[in-house]
């Protein structure tokens, strides 16, 4: 899947883009900014402000797939996660194998 860009409408975000071989880049964005994630690169969006974060991801595909980094690491053998990321046993134990569904207020 190819992500063309991320458009921030409201709030402040930190977006980390994961490339191959332990390379990652982190960028901070504010409302009105546009970011780009190259094809097949994983990414993580974090709200770093005190208000609601609203953003739109635009893909060049009719199929959307969401992969949770938390879930992905939880399903990876703990020895590998510990060896590569130097995470503590306590942190690894807090990873969730089931991805939580995010639902906004008033949508239930």
PDB file of C-alpha atoms in Angstrom:
ATOM      1  CA  UNK A   1       0.000   0.000   0.000  1.00  0.00           C
ATOM      2  CA  UNK A   2       1.272   3.443  -0.813  1.00  0.00           C
ATOM      3  CA  UNK A   3       0.590   6.429   1.418  1.00  0.00           C
ATOM      4  CA  UNK A   4       0.779   9.694  -0.446  1.00  0.00           C
ATOM      5  CA  UNK A   5       0.502  12.111   2.420  1.00  0.00           C
ATOM      6  CA  UNK A   6      -0.847  13.000   5.830  1.00  0.00           C
ATOM      7  CA  UNK A   7      -2.751  16.299   6.135  1.00  0.00           C
ATOM      8  CA  UNK A   8      -3.157  17.768   9.636  1.00  0.00           C
ATOM      9  CA  UNK A   9      -6.362  19.694  10.210  1.00  0.00           C
ATOM     10  CA  UNK A  10      -6.252  20.320  13.946  1.00  0.00           C
ATOM     11  CA  UNK A  11      -3.720  19.892  16.736  1.00  0.00           C
ATOM     12  CA  UNK A  12      -0.054  18.962  16.912  1.00  0.00           C
ATOM     13  CA  UNK A  13       1.380  15.604  15.903  1.00  0.00           C
ATOM     14  CA  UNK A  14       4.636  13.725  15.944  1.00  0.00           C
ATOM     15  CA  UNK A  15       4.969  11.248  13.094  1.00  0.00           C
ATOM     16  CA  UNK A  16       7.698   8.622  13.069  1.00  0.00           C
ATOM     17  CA  UNK A  17       8.441   6.819   9.811  1.00  0.00           C
ATOM     18  CA  UNK A  18      10.165   3.419  10.009  1.00  0.00           C
ATOM     19  CA  UNK A  19      12.474   2.375   7.179  1.00  0.00           C
ATOM     20  CA  UNK A  20      14.505  -0.811   6.778  1.00  0.00           C
ATOM     21  CA  UNK A  21      17.545  -1.766   8.860  1.00  0.00           C
ATOM     22  CA  UNK A  22      16.705   0.152  12.045  1.00  0.00           C
ATOM     23  CA  UNK A  23      16.346   3.517  10.303  1.00  0.00           C
ATOM     24  CA  UNK A  24      13.610   5.858  11.492  1.00  0.00           C
ATOM     25  CA  UNK A  25      12.873   9.571  11.181  1.00  0.00           C
ATOM     26  CA  UNK A  26      10.607  11.622  13.424  1.00  0.00           C
ATOM     27  CA  UNK A  27       8.942  14.896  12.453  1.00  0.00           C
ATOM     28  CA  UNK A  28       6.671  17.294  14.355  1.00  0.00           C
ATOM     29  CA  UNK A  29       3.642  18.774  12.565  1.00  0.00           C
ATOM     30  CA  UNK A  30       1.026  21.408  13.346  1.00  0.00           C
ATOM     31  CA  UNK A  31      -2.371  22.180  11.816  1.00  0.00           C
ATOM     32  CA  UNK A  32      -2.008  22.969   8.109  1.00  0.00           C
ATOM     33  CA  UNK A  33       1.136  20.873   7.586  1.00  0.00           C
ATOM     34  CA  UNK A  34       1.417  18.022   5.100  1.00  0.00           C
ATOM     35  CA  UNK A  35       3.709  15.019   5.607  1.00  0.00           C
ATOM     36  CA  UNK A  36       4.785  12.210   3.288  1.00  0.00           C
ATOM     37  CA  UNK A  37       5.338   8.530   4.092  1.00  0.00           C
ATOM     38  CA  UNK A  38       7.141   6.511   1.381  1.00  0.00           C
ATOM     39  CA  UNK A  39       5.590   3.279   0.059  1.00  0.00           C
ATOM     40  CA  UNK A  40       5.895   0.259   2.396  1.00  0.00           C
ATOM     41  CA  UNK A  41       7.307   2.296   5.292  1.00  0.00           C
ATOM     42  CA  UNK A  42       5.583   1.849   8.632  1.00  0.00           C
ATOM     43  CA  UNK A  43       4.587   4.969  10.510  1.00  0.00           C
ATOM     44  CA  UNK A  44       3.223   6.047  13.860  1.00  0.00           C
ATOM     45  CA  UNK A  45       1.168   9.156  14.593  1.00  0.00           C
ATOM     46  CA  UNK A  46       1.231  10.604  18.121  1.00  0.00           C
ATOM     47  CA  UNK A  47      -0.838  13.489  19.490  1.00  0.00           C
ATOM     48  CA  UNK A  48       1.728  15.773  21.177  1.00  0.00           C
ATOM     49  CA  UNK A  49      -0.669  18.635  21.890  1.00  0.00           C
ATOM     50  CA  UNK A  50      -3.252  19.362  24.571  1.00  0.00           C
ATOM     51  CA  UNK A  51      -6.161  19.359  22.117  1.00  0.00           C
ATOM     52  CA  UNK A  52      -7.823  16.892  19.780  1.00  0.00           C
ATOM     53  CA  UNK A  53      -5.708  15.747  16.850  1.00  0.00           C
ATOM     54  CA  UNK A  54      -7.507  15.548  13.504  1.00  0.00           C
ATOM     55  CA  UNK A  55      -5.671  14.332  10.418  1.00  0.00           C
ATOM     56  CA  UNK A  56      -6.363  12.653   7.103  1.00  0.00           C
ATOM     57  CA  UNK A  57      -4.203   9.965   5.501  1.00  0.00           C
ATOM     58  CA  UNK A  58      -4.543   9.720   1.729  1.00  0.00           C
ATOM     59  CA  UNK A  59      -3.574   6.458   0.031  1.00  0.00           C
ATOM     60  CA  UNK A  60      -3.092   5.446  -3.589  1.00  0.00           C
ATOM     61  CA  UNK A  61      -5.129   2.297  -3.060  1.00  0.00           C
ATOM     62  CA  UNK A  62      -8.710   1.167  -2.679  1.00  0.00           C
ATOM     63  CA  UNK A  63      -7.702  -1.129   0.196  1.00  0.00           C
ATOM     64  CA  UNK A  64      -6.791   0.059   3.701  1.00  0.00           C
ATOM     65  CA  UNK A  65      -4.810  -2.015   6.196  1.00  0.00           C
ATOM     66  CA  UNK A  66      -4.003  -0.992   9.747  1.00  0.00           C
ATOM     67  CA  UNK A  67      -1.176  -2.698  11.607  1.00  0.00           C
ATOM     68  CA  UNK A  68      -0.709  -1.859  15.273  1.00  0.00           C
ATOM     69  CA  UNK A  69       2.966  -1.541  16.281  1.00  0.00           C
ATOM     70  CA  UNK A  70       1.977  -2.507  19.833  1.00  0.00           C
ATOM     71  CA  UNK A  71       0.208  -5.653  18.575  1.00  0.00           C
ATOM     72  CA  UNK A  72       2.991  -6.474  16.107  1.00  0.00           C
ATOM     73  CA  UNK A  73       5.630  -6.353  18.854  1.00  0.00           C
ATOM     74  CA  UNK A  74       3.400  -8.346  21.233  1.00  0.00           C
ATOM     75  CA  UNK A  75       3.074 -11.115  18.628  1.00  0.00           C
ATOM     76  CA  UNK A  76       6.832 -11.175  17.961  1.00  0.00           C
ATOM     77  CA  UNK A  77       8.855 -13.593  20.127  1.00  0.00           C
ATOM     78  CA  UNK A  78       9.798 -11.644  23.284  1.00  0.00           C
ATOM     79  CA  UNK A  79      13.461 -12.641  22.968  1.00  0.00           C
ATOM     80  CA  UNK A  80      13.658 -10.916  19.574  1.00  0.00           C
ATOM     81  CA  UNK A  81      11.950  -7.757  20.825  1.00  0.00           C
ATOM     82  CA  UNK A  82      14.261  -7.615  23.830  1.00  0.00           C
ATOM     83  CA  UNK A  83      17.407  -8.269  21.762  1.00  0.00           C
ATOM     84  CA  UNK A  84      16.647  -5.708  19.062  1.00  0.00           C
ATOM     85  CA  UNK A  85      14.915  -2.934  20.999  1.00  0.00           C
ATOM     86  CA  UNK A  86      16.458  -3.411  24.463  1.00  0.00           C
ATOM     87  CA  UNK A  87      13.021  -3.277  26.086  1.00  0.00           C
ATOM     88  CA  UNK A  88      12.596  -4.440  29.671  1.00  0.00           C
ATOM     89  CA  UNK A  89      10.590  -7.547  30.534  1.00  0.00           C
ATOM     90  CA  UNK A  90       8.073  -5.237  32.232  1.00  0.00           C
ATOM     91  CA  UNK A  91       7.583  -3.187  29.049  1.00  0.00           C
ATOM     92  CA  UNK A  92       7.318  -6.303  26.881  1.00  0.00           C
ATOM     93  CA  UNK A  93       4.725  -7.685  29.306  1.00  0.00           C
ATOM     94  CA  UNK A  94       2.540  -4.592  28.764  1.00  0.00           C
ATOM     95  CA  UNK A  95       2.328  -5.045  24.981  1.00  0.00           C
ATOM     96  CA  UNK A  96      -1.180  -5.996  23.829  1.00  0.00           C
ATOM     97  CA  UNK A  97      -1.763  -8.938  21.468  1.00  0.00           C
ATOM     98  CA  UNK A  98      -5.265  -7.682  20.660  1.00  0.00           C
ATOM     99  CA  UNK A  99      -5.476  -4.318  18.937  1.00  0.00           C
ATOM    100  CA  UNK A 100      -7.884  -1.937  20.690  1.00  0.00           C
ATOM    101  CA  UNK A 101     -10.498  -0.257  18.538  1.00  0.00           C
ATOM    102  CA  UNK A 102     -10.449   3.534  18.703  1.00  0.00           C
ATOM    103  CA  UNK A 103     -13.922   5.053  18.857  1.00  0.00           C
ATOM    104  CA  UNK A 104     -14.614   8.748  19.179  1.00  0.00           C
ATOM    105  CA  UNK A 105     -17.061  10.211  21.709  1.00  0.00           C
ATOM    106  CA  UNK A 106     -20.711   9.772  20.851  1.00  0.00           C
ATOM    107  CA  UNK A 107     -20.081   7.039  18.273  1.00  0.00           C
ATOM    108  CA  UNK A 108     -21.137   4.066  20.394  1.00  0.00           C
TER     109      UNK A 108
END
